Amino acid sequence: MNQKYCVELFEENENLNLYTIRLQNEKLTEFEKFLEKFPEGCKYTEDVDVIISWIEKITQKGALSRYFKPEGGYGDGVGAIPIEVNNTIRLYCLRLNDNILILGNGGVKDAGTWQESPTLRPFVELLRDTSRFINTRQQDGKILLNGKTIQGNLNFSRKI
């Protein structure tokens, strides 16, 4: 089965643009789905607050690699927020450079690694595929990273 989706601008900032993923025919983006899982006052409010404060810091200072826990394959840019060990919630992201960050989805860390988690694995795999698609289109000249914007065809399809 093919899954169609696009990368779209979520929030424009002075130093950095935040993008996210919207699956075809979905009302909410992946990042919005993440936020909806953890409403204010839930048992994970503190953990989500840590993630939100990291996003605010990243928005101000840039998507510097030190702000992310590497989670994907070597060099694919997939990482997790936060880097704190004791946080039980993970938000997965795709860092394209210091000025462009794609926010994905995430959830409760329920296994030793994302590969062992049936809940978290699909979120990381979606970002890994997106990284691969963007890199291929960059090499073909069909996607251009220009400052804090992604220009080109940001519609993708993958087998799931």
PDB file of C-alpha atoms in Angstrom:
ATOM      1  CA  MET A   1       0.000   0.000   0.000  1.00  0.00           C
ATOM      2  CA  ASN A   2       1.249   3.502  -0.818  1.00  0.00           C
ATOM      3  CA  GLN A   3       1.128   6.309   1.714  1.00  0.00           C
ATOM      4  CA  LYS A   4       0.987   9.799   0.204  1.00  0.00           C
ATOM      5  CA  TYR A   5       1.986  12.848   2.178  1.00  0.00           C
ATOM      6  CA  CYS A   6       3.532  16.286   1.953  1.00  0.00           C
ATOM      7  CA  VAL A   7       5.927  18.447   3.906  1.00  0.00           C
ATOM      8  CA  GLU A   8       4.421  21.841   4.712  1.00  0.00           C
ATOM      9  CA  LEU A   9       5.448  24.994   6.524  1.00  0.00           C
ATOM     10  CA  PHE A  10       4.260  24.960  10.135  1.00  0.00           C
ATOM     11  CA  GLU A  11       5.792  28.120  11.580  1.00  0.00           C
ATOM     12  CA  GLU A  12       8.033  30.790  10.119  1.00  0.00           C
ATOM     13  CA  ASN A  13      10.557  32.410  12.453  1.00  0.00           C
ATOM     14  CA  GLU A  14      13.401  34.887  12.117  1.00  0.00           C
ATOM     15  CA  ASN A  15      16.219  32.314  12.242  1.00  0.00           C
ATOM     16  CA  LEU A  16      14.473  29.051  11.479  1.00  0.00           C
ATOM     17  CA  ASN A  17      11.403  27.655   9.778  1.00  0.00           C
ATOM     18  CA  LEU A  18       9.532  24.743  11.276  1.00  0.00           C
ATOM     19  CA  TYR A  19       7.937  22.325   8.837  1.00  0.00           C
ATOM     20  CA  THR A  20       5.810  19.265   9.505  1.00  0.00           C
ATOM     21  CA  ILE A  21       4.258  16.360   7.638  1.00  0.00           C
ATOM     22  CA  ARG A  22       0.629  15.994   6.612  1.00  0.00           C
ATOM     23  CA  LEU A  23      -0.539  12.572   5.509  1.00  0.00           C
ATOM     24  CA  GLN A  24      -2.971  12.611   2.593  1.00  0.00           C
ATOM     25  CA  ASN A  25      -6.607  13.100   3.667  1.00  0.00           C
ATOM     26  CA  GLU A  26      -5.603  13.879   7.265  1.00  0.00           C
ATOM     27  CA  LYS A  27      -6.982  16.973   8.985  1.00  0.00           C
ATOM     28  CA  LEU A  28      -4.100  17.259  11.475  1.00  0.00           C
ATOM     29  CA  THR A  29      -0.390  17.315  10.720  1.00  0.00           C
ATOM     30  CA  GLU A  30       1.924  14.812  12.404  1.00  0.00           C
ATOM     31  CA  PHE A  31       3.091  17.427  14.921  1.00  0.00           C
ATOM     32  CA  GLU A  32      -0.493  18.434  15.721  1.00  0.00           C
ATOM     33  CA  LYS A  33      -1.334  14.758  16.303  1.00  0.00           C
ATOM     34  CA  PHE A  34       1.591  14.572  18.722  1.00  0.00           C
ATOM     35  CA  LEU A  35       0.301  17.576  20.680  1.00  0.00           C
ATOM     36  CA  GLU A  36      -3.252  16.190  20.763  1.00  0.00           C
ATOM     37  CA  LYS A  37      -2.025  12.963  22.416  1.00  0.00           C
ATOM     38  CA  PHE A  38      -0.895  14.906  25.469  1.00  0.00           C
ATOM     39  CA  PRO A  39      -3.517  17.462  26.505  1.00  0.00           C
ATOM     40  CA  GLU A  40      -2.756  19.981  29.244  1.00  0.00           C
ATOM     41  CA  GLY A  41      -2.979  18.332  32.647  1.00  0.00           C
ATOM     42  CA  CYS A  42      -2.239  14.795  31.437  1.00  0.00           C
ATOM     43  CA  LYS A  43       0.255  12.607  33.257  1.00  0.00           C
ATOM     44  CA  TYR A  44       2.997  13.600  30.777  1.00  0.00           C
ATOM     45  CA  THR A  45       2.527  17.391  30.959  1.00  0.00           C
ATOM     46  CA  GLU A  46       5.998  18.002  32.425  1.00  0.00           C
ATOM     47  CA  ASP A  47       7.667  15.895  29.723  1.00  0.00           C
ATOM     48  CA  VAL A  48       5.753  17.697  26.963  1.00  0.00           C
ATOM     49  CA  ASP A  49       6.646  21.066  28.522  1.00  0.00           C
ATOM     50  CA  VAL A  50      10.335  20.106  28.289  1.00  0.00           C
ATOM     51  CA  ILE A  51       9.882  19.315  24.580  1.00  0.00           C
ATOM     52  CA  ILE A  52       8.037  22.590  23.935  1.00  0.00           C
ATOM     53  CA  SER A  53      10.770  24.555  25.728  1.00  0.00           C
ATOM     54  CA  TRP A  54      13.393  22.824  23.548  1.00  0.00           C
ATOM     55  CA  ILE A  55      11.431  23.770  20.419  1.00  0.00           C
ATOM     56  CA  GLU A  56      11.334  27.390  21.620  1.00  0.00           C
ATOM     57  CA  LYS A  57      15.102  27.340  22.227  1.00  0.00           C
ATOM     58  CA  ILE A  58      15.712  25.783  18.796  1.00  0.00           C
ATOM     59  CA  THR A  59      13.468  28.419  17.206  1.00  0.00           C
ATOM     60  CA  GLN A  60      15.610  31.163  18.738  1.00  0.00           C
ATOM     61  CA  LYS A  61      19.094  29.675  18.327  1.00  0.00           C
ATOM     62  CA  GLY A  62      18.688  27.426  15.269  1.00  0.00           C
ATOM     63  CA  ALA A  63      18.397  23.688  14.772  1.00  0.00           C
ATOM     64  CA  LEU A  64      21.924  22.978  15.945  1.00  0.00           C
ATOM     65  CA  SER A  65      22.795  19.289  15.926  1.00  0.00           C
ATOM     66  CA  ARG A  66      23.647  19.310  19.642  1.00  0.00           C
ATOM     67  CA  TYR A  67      19.967  19.907  20.486  1.00  0.00           C
ATOM     68  CA  PHE A  68      18.902  16.486  19.137  1.00  0.00           C
ATOM     69  CA  LYS A  69      19.425  12.886  20.127  1.00  0.00           C
ATOM     70  CA  PRO A  70      20.416  11.074  16.906  1.00  0.00           C
ATOM     71  CA  GLU A  71      17.809   8.390  16.189  1.00  0.00           C
ATOM     72  CA  GLY A  72      17.885   7.482  12.508  1.00  0.00           C
ATOM     73  CA  GLY A  73      20.705   6.168  10.388  1.00  0.00           C
ATOM     74  CA  TYR A  74      24.077   7.826   9.988  1.00  0.00           C
ATOM     75  CA  GLY A  75      23.737  11.235   8.356  1.00  0.00           C
ATOM     76  CA  ASP A  76      19.978  11.143   7.715  1.00  0.00           C
ATOM     77  CA  GLY A  77      19.231  14.011  10.123  1.00  0.00           C
ATOM     78  CA  VAL A  78      16.564  12.151  12.106  1.00  0.00           C
ATOM     79  CA  GLY A  79      16.683  12.977  15.793  1.00  0.00           C
ATOM     80  CA  ALA A  80      14.604  13.184  18.937  1.00  0.00           C
ATOM     81  CA  ILE A  81      13.750  15.960  21.324  1.00  0.00           C
ATOM     82  CA  PRO A  82      14.579  16.086  24.165  1.00  0.00           C
ATOM     83  CA  ILE A  83      18.130  14.921  24.697  1.00  0.00           C
ATOM     84  CA  GLU A  84      17.417  14.440  28.423  1.00  0.00           C
ATOM     85  CA  VAL A  85      17.608  10.784  29.423  1.00  0.00           C
ATOM     86  CA  ASN A  86      14.832  10.802  32.025  1.00  0.00           C
ATOM     87  CA  ASN A  87      12.104  12.175  29.731  1.00  0.00           C
ATOM     88  CA  THR A  88       9.548   9.469  28.854  1.00  0.00           C
ATOM     89  CA  ILE A  89       8.175  11.270  25.787  1.00  0.00           C
ATOM     90  CA  ARG A  90       9.971  11.516  22.440  1.00  0.00           C
ATOM     91  CA  LEU A  91       9.240  13.877  19.564  1.00  0.00           C
ATOM     92  CA  TYR A  92      10.976  12.844  16.356  1.00  0.00           C
ATOM     93  CA  CYS A  93      12.286  15.456  13.925  1.00  0.00           C
ATOM     94  CA  LEU A  94      14.231  15.762  10.720  1.00  0.00           C
ATOM     95  CA  ARG A  95      16.977  18.381  10.853  1.00  0.00           C
ATOM     96  CA  LEU A  96      17.881  19.467   7.328  1.00  0.00           C
ATOM     97  CA  ASN A  97      20.242  22.234   8.466  1.00  0.00           C
ATOM     98  CA  ASP A  98      20.531  24.871  11.197  1.00  0.00           C
ATOM     99  CA  ASN A  99      17.621  26.821   9.677  1.00  0.00           C
ATOM    100  CA  ILE A 100      15.166  24.090   8.626  1.00  0.00           C
ATOM    101  CA  LEU A 101      13.542  21.576  10.972  1.00  0.00           C
ATOM    102  CA  ILE A 102      10.734  19.160  10.120  1.00  0.00           C
ATOM    103  CA  LEU A 103       8.679  18.233  13.185  1.00  0.00           C
ATOM    104  CA  GLY A 104       7.279  14.733  13.097  1.00  0.00           C
ATOM    105  CA  ASN A 105       5.285  12.738  15.596  1.00  0.00           C
ATOM    106  CA  GLY A 106       6.232  10.760  18.662  1.00  0.00           C
ATOM    107  CA  GLY A 107       4.932   9.369  21.888  1.00  0.00           C
ATOM    108  CA  VAL A 108       5.740   7.555  25.090  1.00  0.00           C
ATOM    109  CA  LYS A 109       9.065   5.735  25.025  1.00  0.00           C
ATOM    110  CA  ASP A 110       7.781   2.213  25.578  1.00  0.00           C
ATOM    111  CA  ALA A 111      10.847   0.153  24.593  1.00  0.00           C
ATOM    112  CA  GLY A 112      14.623   0.266  24.783  1.00  0.00           C
ATOM    113  CA  THR A 113      14.905   1.654  21.252  1.00  0.00           C
ATOM    114  CA  TRP A 114      12.505   3.030  18.650  1.00  0.00           C
ATOM    115  CA  GLN A 115      13.214  -0.053  16.515  1.00  0.00           C
ATOM    116  CA  GLU A 116      11.713  -2.238  19.269  1.00  0.00           C
ATOM    117  CA  SER A 117       8.623  -0.042  19.676  1.00  0.00           C
ATOM    118  CA  PRO A 118       5.607  -0.751  17.450  1.00  0.00           C
ATOM    119  CA  THR A 119       4.270   2.659  18.526  1.00  0.00           C
ATOM    120  CA  LEU A 120       7.346   4.803  17.753  1.00  0.00           C
ATOM    121  CA  ARG A 121       8.887   2.915  14.817  1.00  0.00           C
ATOM    122  CA  PRO A 122       6.432   4.255  12.184  1.00  0.00           C
ATOM    123  CA  PHE A 123       7.198   7.875  13.142  1.00  0.00           C
ATOM    124  CA  VAL A 124      10.960   7.424  12.747  1.00  0.00           C
ATOM    125  CA  GLU A 125      10.583   5.421   9.532  1.00  0.00           C
ATOM    126  CA  LEU A 126       8.422   8.172   7.999  1.00  0.00           C
ATOM    127  CA  LEU A 127      11.125  10.763   8.764  1.00  0.00           C
ATOM    128  CA  ARG A 128      13.906   8.490   7.477  1.00  0.00           C
ATOM    129  CA  ASP A 129      12.034   8.011   4.194  1.00  0.00           C
ATOM    130  CA  THR A 130      11.406  11.764   3.983  1.00  0.00           C
ATOM    131  CA  SER A 131      15.116  12.428   4.479  1.00  0.00           C
ATOM    132  CA  ARG A 132      15.978   9.990   1.701  1.00  0.00           C
ATOM    133  CA  PHE A 133      13.375  11.509  -0.677  1.00  0.00           C
ATOM    134  CA  ILE A 134      14.542  15.080  -0.001  1.00  0.00           C
ATOM    135  CA  ASN A 135      18.216  14.147  -0.478  1.00  0.00           C
ATOM    136  CA  THR A 136      17.465  12.407  -3.782  1.00  0.00           C
ATOM    137  CA  ARG A 137      15.441  15.362  -5.066  1.00  0.00           C
ATOM    138  CA  GLN A 138      18.179  17.771  -3.966  1.00  0.00           C
ATOM    139  CA  GLN A 139      20.727  15.810  -5.985  1.00  0.00           C
ATOM    140  CA  ASP A 140      18.350  15.899  -8.990  1.00  0.00           C
ATOM    141  CA  GLY A 141      17.811  19.655  -8.547  1.00  0.00           C
ATOM    142  CA  LYS A 142      14.093  19.184  -7.820  1.00  0.00           C
ATOM    143  CA  ILE A 143      14.337  20.439  -4.232  1.00  0.00           C
ATOM    144  CA  LEU A 144      16.396  23.396  -3.106  1.00  0.00           C
ATOM    145  CA  LEU A 145      17.183  24.398   0.466  1.00  0.00           C
ATOM    146  CA  ASN A 146      17.387  28.174   0.333  1.00  0.00           C
ATOM    147  CA  GLY A 147      18.125  29.796   3.687  1.00  0.00           C
ATOM    148  CA  LYS A 148      15.283  28.691   5.912  1.00  0.00           C
ATOM    149  CA  THR A 149      12.947  27.514   3.136  1.00  0.00           C
ATOM    150  CA  ILE A 150      12.501  24.297   1.198  1.00  0.00           C
ATOM    151  CA  GLN A 151      11.619  24.944  -2.439  1.00  0.00           C
ATOM    152  CA  GLY A 152      10.360  22.363  -4.885  1.00  0.00           C
ATOM    153  CA  ASN A 153       8.079  19.353  -4.954  1.00  0.00           C
ATOM    154  CA  LEU A 154       7.343  18.390  -1.342  1.00  0.00           C
ATOM    155  CA  ASN A 155       4.755  15.710  -2.146  1.00  0.00           C
ATOM    156  CA  PHE A 156       5.908  12.168  -1.466  1.00  0.00           C
ATOM    157  CA  SER A 157       4.654   8.604  -1.701  1.00  0.00           C
ATOM    158  CA  ARG A 158       6.077   5.572   0.047  1.00  0.00           C
ATOM    159  CA  LYS A 159       5.246   1.902   0.428  1.00  0.00           C
ATOM    160  CA  ILE A 160       4.100   0.841   3.883  1.00  0.00           C
TER     161      ILE A 160
END
